[in-house]
Each structure stands twice: as structure tokens, then as C-alpha cells.
Short mmCIF file of C-alpha atoms in Angstrom, two decimals:
data_model
loop_
_atom_site.label_atom_id
_atom_site.label_comp_id
_atom_site.label_asym_id
_atom_site.label_seq_id
_atom_site.Cartn_x
_atom_site.Cartn_y
_atom_site.Cartn_z
CA MET Z 1 129.79 133.18 35.45
CA MET Z 2 133.37 131.94 35.16
CA LYS Z 3 135.63 134.25 33.12
CA THR Z 4 138.62 132.02 32.52
CA GLN Z 5 138.70 129.88 29.38
CA ARG Z 6 141.28 127.41 30.68
CA LEU Z 7 139.45 124.93 32.89
CA SER Z 8 140.61 122.58 35.63
CA ALA Z 9 139.29 120.86 38.72
CA ALA Z 10 140.98 123.57 40.77
CA SER Z 11 138.31 125.99 39.53
CA LEU Z 12 135.47 124.02 41.11
CA ASP Z 13 133.50 125.68 43.90
CA LEU Z 14 131.39 123.31 46.00
CA ASP Z 15 129.74 126.12 47.95
CA ALA Z 16 128.63 127.83 44.74
CA PHE Z 17 127.19 124.53 43.54
CA LYS Z 18 125.24 124.08 46.77
CA GLU Z 19 123.93 127.62 46.49
CA LEU Z 20 122.61 126.92 43.00
CA ILE Z 21 120.75 123.77 43.97
CA ASN Z 22 119.14 125.68 46.84
CA THR Z 23 117.53 128.08 44.35
CA PRO Z 24 113.93 128.89 45.39
CA TYR Z 25 111.46 127.95 42.67
CA THR Z 26 107.72 128.34 42.41
CA LYS Z 27 105.35 126.21 40.37
CA PRO Z 28 105.34 127.18 36.68
CA THR Z 29 102.09 128.56 35.33
CA LEU Z 30 100.96 125.50 33.38
CA ALA Z 31 102.23 122.79 35.73
CA ALA Z 32 99.59 120.78 37.58
CA SER Z 33 101.81 120.32 40.63
CA MET Z 34 105.35 120.21 41.98
CA GLU Z 35 106.85 117.00 43.35
CA SER Z 36 110.16 117.35 45.19
CA GLY Z 37 110.89 120.49 43.18
CA VAL Z 38 110.06 118.90 39.82
CA PRO Z 39 107.19 120.39 37.76
CA ILE Z 40 104.51 117.85 36.84
CA TYR Z 41 102.35 118.54 33.78
CA ASP Z 42 99.00 116.84 33.12
CA ALA Z 43 98.69 115.90 29.45
CA ALA Z 44 94.90 115.88 29.51
CA ALA Z 45 94.75 119.41 30.91
CA LEU Z 46 97.10 120.71 28.21
CA ALA Z 47 95.86 118.70 25.22
CA ASP Z 48 94.08 121.67 23.64
CA ARG Z 49 97.42 123.48 23.42
CA LEU Z 50 99.00 120.92 21.11
CA GLU Z 51 97.33 122.26 17.96
CA ASP Z 52 96.97 125.92 18.97
CA GLY Z 53 99.92 127.89 17.61
CA GLU Z 54 100.10 130.68 20.17
CA ARG Z 55 99.11 128.60 23.19
CA ARG Z 56 101.38 125.75 22.08
CA GLY Z 57 104.21 128.25 21.90
CA GLN Z 58 103.50 129.43 25.43
CA MET Z 59 103.68 125.84 26.68
CA LEU Z 60 106.92 125.11 24.83
CA ASP Z 61 108.47 128.35 26.07
CA GLU Z 62 107.62 127.41 29.64
CA TRP Z 63 109.22 123.99 29.24
CA ALA Z 64 112.36 125.51 27.74
CA ASP Z 65 112.57 127.89 30.69
CA VAL Z 66 112.14 125.00 33.15
CA LEU Z 67 115.00 123.14 31.45
CA LEU Z 68 117.34 126.14 31.18
CA THR Z 69 116.78 128.39 34.19
CA GLY Z 70 114.43 126.30 36.35
CA PRO Z 71 115.01 122.89 37.94
CA GLY Z 72 116.17 121.38 34.63
CA CYS Z 73 113.57 118.61 34.55
CA PHE Z 74 109.83 117.99 34.28
CA ALA Z 75 107.36 115.15 33.84
CA ILE Z 76 104.23 114.78 31.72
CA THR Z 77 101.66 112.43 33.23
CA GLY Z 78 99.01 110.72 31.14
CA ALA Z 79 101.10 111.26 28.02
CA THR Z 80 100.09 107.88 26.56
CA PRO Z 81 96.40 107.33 27.39
CA ASP Z 82 96.18 104.20 25.21
CA GLY Z 83 98.02 101.64 27.30
CA ALA Z 84 97.86 99.12 24.47
CA VAL Z 85 100.39 101.20 22.53
CA ILE Z 86 102.89 100.78 25.38
CA ASP Z 87 102.08 97.10 25.88
CA GLN Z 88 102.59 96.32 22.20
CA ALA Z 89 105.90 98.19 22.16
CA SER Z 90 106.97 96.40 25.35
CA ALA Z 91 106.34 93.02 23.74
CA VAL Z 92 108.51 94.02 20.78
CA LEU Z 93 111.30 95.33 23.00
CA PHE Z 94 111.29 92.28 25.26
CA ASP Z 95 111.62 90.09 22.18
CA LEU Z 96 114.50 92.17 20.86
CA ILE Z 97 116.27 92.00 24.22
CA ALA Z 98 115.92 88.21 24.21
CA GLN Z 99 117.37 88.06 20.69
CA GLU Z 100 120.31 90.26 21.66
CA LYS Z 101 121.05 88.18 24.75
CA ALA Z 102 121.02 85.01 22.69
CA ARG Z 103 123.50 86.52 20.26
CA ALA Z 104 125.64 87.91 23.08
CA SER Z 105 126.28 84.39 24.35
CA GLY Z 106 128.11 83.78 21.10
CA GLY Z 107 130.17 86.94 21.34
CA GLY Z 108 127.81 89.49 19.74
CA GLY Z 109 124.88 91.59 20.88
CA ASP Z 110 124.57 94.64 23.01
CA HIS Z 111 126.23 95.51 26.27
CA PHE Z 112 124.61 94.20 29.47
CA ALA Z 113 125.37 94.94 33.08
CA ALA Z 114 127.18 92.44 35.28
CA ALA Z 115 125.27 89.80 37.24
CA GLY Z 116 122.22 90.04 35.00
CA LEU Z 117 120.64 92.89 36.98
CA ASN Z 118 119.82 94.92 33.90
CA ASP Z 119 119.52 94.49 30.16
CA ARG Z 120 120.38 97.19 27.63
CA LEU Z 121 119.03 97.42 24.12
CA TRP Z 122 121.05 99.96 22.20
CA ASN Z 123 119.49 101.69 19.19
CA SER Z 124 115.99 100.56 20.12
CA LEU Z 125 114.71 103.20 17.67
CA GLU Z 126 115.93 101.47 14.53
CA LYS Z 127 115.41 97.95 15.84
CA HIS Z 128 111.80 98.69 16.85
CA ALA Z 129 111.02 100.24 13.45
CA ILE Z 130 112.34 97.28 11.49
CA ALA Z 131 110.90 94.58 13.76
CA ALA Z 132 107.39 96.02 14.16
CA PRO Z 133 106.66 99.03 11.92
CA GLU Z 134 103.02 99.49 12.96
CA SER Z 135 103.89 99.40 16.65
CA PHE Z 136 106.73 101.85 16.02
CA ILE Z 137 104.45 104.32 14.23
CA ASN Z 138 101.81 104.24 16.96
CA TYR Z 139 104.44 104.59 19.67
CA TYR Z 140 106.51 107.45 18.25
CA ALA Z 141 103.45 109.35 16.99
CA ASN Z 142 103.03 110.47 20.60
CA PRO Z 143 102.55 114.25 20.29
CA TRP Z 144 104.08 114.91 23.70
CA ILE Z 145 107.41 113.48 22.57
CA ALA Z 146 107.38 115.87 19.63
CA ALA Z 147 106.31 118.87 21.71
CA ALA Z 148 108.97 118.44 24.38
CA SER Z 149 111.68 117.85 21.79
CA GLU Z 150 110.67 120.97 19.88
CA ALA Z 151 110.59 123.02 23.07
CA TRP Z 152 114.29 122.46 23.75
CA LEU Z 153 115.75 121.80 20.31
CA GLY Z 154 113.49 123.50 17.79
CA PRO Z 155 112.59 121.81 14.48
CA ARG Z 156 114.40 119.04 12.60
CA TYR Z 157 115.63 117.31 15.72
CA GLN Z 158 116.88 113.71 15.50
CA MET Z 159 115.65 110.92 17.75
CA THR Z 160 117.71 108.08 19.18
CA ALA Z 161 116.63 105.66 21.92
CA GLN Z 162 117.99 102.90 24.15
CA VAL Z 163 116.02 100.54 26.36
CA ASN Z 164 117.05 99.96 29.97
CA LEU Z 165 115.41 97.00 31.69
CA VAL Z 166 116.33 96.90 35.37
CA HIS Z 167 115.42 93.72 37.21
CA PRO Z 168 114.59 93.56 40.92
CA GLY Z 169 117.81 94.14 42.83
CA GLY Z 170 119.33 96.30 40.08
CA LYS Z 171 121.85 98.71 41.59
CA PRO Z 172 121.90 102.51 41.05
CA GLN Z 173 124.28 104.49 38.89
CA THR Z 174 126.53 107.21 40.24
CA GLY Z 175 125.45 110.78 39.57
CA HIS Z 176 126.62 112.16 36.23
CA ARG Z 177 125.87 114.37 33.25
CA ASP Z 178 125.36 113.24 29.66
CA TYR Z 179 125.97 114.56 26.14
CA HIS Z 180 128.50 115.29 24.93
CA LEU Z 181 131.13 116.21 27.46
CA GLY Z 182 129.48 113.92 29.99
CA PHE Z 183 130.97 110.86 28.32
CA MET Z 184 134.54 112.07 28.71
CA GLN Z 185 137.07 111.72 31.46
CA GLN Z 186 137.54 114.87 33.52
CA GLN Z 187 140.90 115.75 32.00
CA GLN Z 188 139.47 115.33 28.52
CA SER Z 189 136.47 117.61 29.07
CA ALA Z 190 138.77 120.20 30.67
CA GLN Z 191 140.50 120.60 27.30
CA PHE Z 192 137.34 122.20 25.90
CA PRO Z 193 136.79 125.93 26.57
CA LEU Z 194 134.05 127.18 28.81
CA HIS Z 195 131.73 128.21 26.00
CA ALA Z 196 131.75 124.60 24.73
CA HIS Z 197 130.67 123.43 28.20
CA LEU Z 198 127.84 125.96 28.22
CA LEU Z 199 126.65 125.07 24.72
CA SER Z 200 126.92 121.28 25.00
CA ALA Z 201 123.65 120.81 26.88
CA ALA Z 202 121.72 122.87 24.32
CA LEU Z 203 122.38 120.22 21.69
CA THR Z 204 120.52 117.32 23.32
CA LEU Z 205 117.38 116.59 25.30
CA GLN Z 206 117.22 113.57 27.59
CA GLY Z 207 113.92 111.79 28.04
CA ALA Z 208 112.32 108.59 29.23
CA ILE Z 209 108.98 106.87 28.77
CA ALA Z 210 107.86 104.43 31.44
CA HIS Z 211 106.62 101.08 30.14
CA VAL Z 212 105.39 100.01 33.57
CA ASP Z 213 104.27 101.80 36.71
CA ILE Z 214 107.47 102.87 38.49
CA PRO Z 215 107.05 103.64 42.19
CA ILE Z 216 109.96 105.18 44.08
CA GLU Z 217 110.94 101.72 45.35
CA ALA Z 218 111.51 100.60 41.74
CA GLY Z 219 114.15 103.30 41.23
CA PRO Z 220 112.95 106.02 38.85
CA THR Z 221 115.64 108.43 37.66
CA LYS Z 222 117.48 110.27 40.43
CA LEU Z 223 117.62 114.01 39.65
CA LEU Z 224 119.35 116.98 41.23
CA PRO Z 225 117.22 120.03 40.32
CA HIS Z 226 119.08 123.21 39.33
CA SER Z 227 122.41 121.40 38.95
CA GLN Z 228 122.38 122.07 35.20
CA LYS Z 229 123.12 125.73 35.94
CA TYR Z 230 126.58 125.07 37.38
CA ASP Z 231 128.98 126.12 34.61
CA LEU Z 232 131.68 123.56 35.44
CA GLY Z 233 129.36 120.64 36.08
CA TYR Z 234 131.02 118.50 33.42
CA LEU Z 235 134.17 118.62 35.52
CA ALA Z 236 132.41 118.59 38.88
CA TYR Z 237 130.46 115.36 38.61
CA HIS Z 238 133.72 113.39 38.56
CA GLU Z 239 134.64 114.71 42.03
CA GLN Z 240 133.54 112.71 45.07
CA ALA Z 241 132.50 115.82 47.01
CA PHE Z 242 129.99 116.73 44.29
CA ARG Z 243 128.80 113.14 44.03
CA ASP Z 244 128.21 113.17 47.78
CA VAL Z 245 126.02 116.26 47.43
CA PHE Z 246 124.11 114.50 44.67
CA GLU Z 247 123.47 111.48 46.87
CA GLU Z 248 122.37 113.69 49.77
CA ARG Z 249 120.05 115.90 47.74
CA TYR Z 250 118.69 113.97 44.74
CA VAL Z 251 114.94 113.60 44.22
CA GLN Z 252 112.84 111.05 42.38
CA VAL Z 253 109.40 111.23 40.77
CA ALA Z 254 107.18 108.15 40.58
CA LEU Z 255 105.95 107.46 37.05
CA GLY Z 256 102.91 105.66 35.71
CA LYS Z 257 102.91 103.55 32.56
CA GLY Z 258 103.16 105.88 29.58
CA ASP Z 259 104.34 108.91 31.56
CA LEU Z 260 107.23 110.95 30.19
CA LEU Z 261 110.21 112.42 32.05
CA TRP Z 262 112.40 115.06 30.40
CA PHE Z 263 115.61 116.67 31.62
CA ASN Z 264 118.45 118.88 30.50
CA PRO Z 265 121.47 116.57 29.93
CA ALA Z 266 123.52 118.83 32.21
CA THR Z 267 121.22 118.03 35.14
CA PHE Z 268 123.04 115.66 37.49
CA HIS Z 269 121.14 112.39 37.31
CA ALA Z 270 121.44 108.63 37.69
CA ALA Z 271 119.35 105.50 37.34
CA GLY Z 272 117.89 104.50 40.70
CA GLU Z 273 118.05 101.21 42.56
CA ASN Z 274 115.23 98.74 42.00
CA ARG Z 275 114.40 97.69 45.56
CA THR Z 276 111.19 95.88 44.65
CA PRO Z 277 110.84 92.09 44.58
CA ASP Z 278 108.78 91.99 41.40
CA VAL Z 279 108.87 95.17 39.25
CA GLU Z 280 110.71 94.73 35.96
CA ARG Z 281 111.57 98.39 35.38
CA LEU Z 282 111.31 98.77 31.62
CA VAL Z 283 112.09 102.28 30.37
CA ASN Z 284 112.90 103.53 26.91
CA LEU Z 285 115.47 106.30 27.14
CA PHE Z 286 115.42 109.08 24.55
CA GLN Z 287 118.39 111.14 23.48
CA VAL Z 288 117.02 113.76 21.10
CA SER Z 289 119.66 115.67 19.17
CA SER Z 290 119.55 119.18 17.75
CA ALA Z 291 119.74 119.60 13.99
CA PHE Z 292 123.09 121.23 14.76
CA GLY Z 293 124.35 118.36 16.92
CA ARG Z 294 125.61 114.85 16.46
CA ALA Z 295 123.97 111.82 18.02
CA MET Z 296 125.93 109.11 19.81
CA GLU Z 297 124.39 106.30 17.78
CA THR Z 298 124.52 105.73 14.06
CA ILE Z 299 120.98 105.18 12.80
CA ASP Z 300 120.24 103.54 9.46
CA ARG Z 301 117.31 105.81 8.70
CA THR Z 302 117.12 104.54 5.12
CA ALA Z 303 116.40 101.03 6.41
CA MET Z 304 113.87 102.45 8.87
CA LEU Z 305 112.01 104.31 6.11
CA ALA Z 306 111.96 101.21 3.95
CA ALA Z 307 110.42 99.20 6.78
CA LEU Z 308 107.85 101.90 7.53
CA GLU Z 309 106.60 102.36 3.93
#
């Protein structure tokens, strides 16, 4: 571990980074399989653990270990067996996106990527709750969302969500980290001491729920397993040499409708390219915040509760 508290790009060690991402890793006990180094969990096989205190704890401990000292990411397949729940939520979200785009033409609305290759719906959590309370309740009652969030963050976590709809031809992102230092320029994040870099990722869990089947060609999230363990990753991802390693070594996991993907926000990741001619890649992205953290978005939870009564 680095000893110095004053950080700079000069402290980066590409060879050490490569050594970390080459870490050997065997399949965790409860995982159904490993795909490209990512543990895959089968919701049906683990369903009896959701209500069992001791066995639930074992499952959550394993997930926390995967996120902290393992590859930093895992998927839960079959997490939403009732496809109608996803379809109803998709209809609501598509309608909200259309409303935002209409308002954006007049100068308002959410941010959207250039050339119309993707649509963003910020704060989909609050907007979904107010627009369609019953759909919202059925959707967020998913016990696997709660279990994964608790595994990393403990109780009293706070949910936020943003929809990303990537149309055919949508281009990939560059590799990066998220929360909280991940949104800063390199020189800004370098002003924070090392212990802040190490603690930042413990305050947020990144997740995604697939609203459609997402084969590799449709561009599921690009992940670099074990990259979350590099202490100076919040500085490193800005450097082209580290981005090159990401592009050479990233992996992707195909998702089915209703599947969940979870990853440590310090794991190098990026949205993939949608190379299909016809898949509208609709994904709801979760940023779950610790009770001790601060979410990026401001949520009017009073308005949400009023709508959900």
C-alpha cells in the first residue's frame, strides 16, 4: 500500500496495476459460474437464503468480499422472474424519456448524448415513483436489489437511479471510476489524501438492471476485474496508458431481461458500444449510497412518499 499522503500522477505504477488485474481468482462458494472472471449468481438457487438470517449473512458476506478483495463485480441472473414488472416499468420510463426530450427542445429537460445515440433520464427513481406508483413499488420491491445494497453498504442506504437508453450505433464510454472522486479532474482528486481515495468506494454501490436482453453485441457494461484494488485508481484512469490497459483487458457479461449487475464504483468500467441493428439497450443504473455518504442527485423523497401512499 502507498505510504505517502501527498498524491500525484508521478506516483502511478502501471506494472503494479497490471499485476493486480492478473490476480488469480477461483469461483466463490455460492456462485453458479464464472464468466470472464466475473462471478454469476443464480437467484433461484439462492432464494431460500433471502429470509434466513445466518445463511443470508453468509451470502451477503461473500458478495462484499467479491466487491472488496475479489474481482469487484458480480451478476445475479433471474433476479426478476416476473417479466411483466420490467415491461411495465419500461413503458413508464420510455414515456418519461419522451416527455423529457419534448421539454429539452424548448431548452429544458435532461442531458442527452450528441447525435441522438443515447437518451438519459436523470433521477428516474423520483420520476418513476410520481408517474406510476404501483409500477414503482413492484419494481423496487425486488429483494435482490435490497440484498446486494445491504451487502456493501449495510442498513439505511439511499437509492438513486438514472436510465440510460442506448440506441443501435451508440458509442462506448472511456474507462473510468465513479463516486465520488471519479467525477473530478485528476488534479482535483489528487488534492485529497490517500485515505479518502481508499474510503470513497465504500460509500457507494453501482448497479444496473437490464430491461431487455443484452447480448455482448449490444454493449453491456465493460468491466476490468480487480482494478478496484489499485490504491491510486482515481488518478490512474485519467492516464492514457491505464486506459489502454482497460481497453485491452476489459470483459463483458451478457444480461437477460431482469438480470442485475453490481460493481464496486472503483472498478474501472464503461458503457459498451451497441453494435446491433435493432436492440434498444434500456438499462436502469443504480447508485446506492451509504447512510454515511452523500448522493449525487437531490431526491424529493417527501413527494415520492406522498405519491406512494
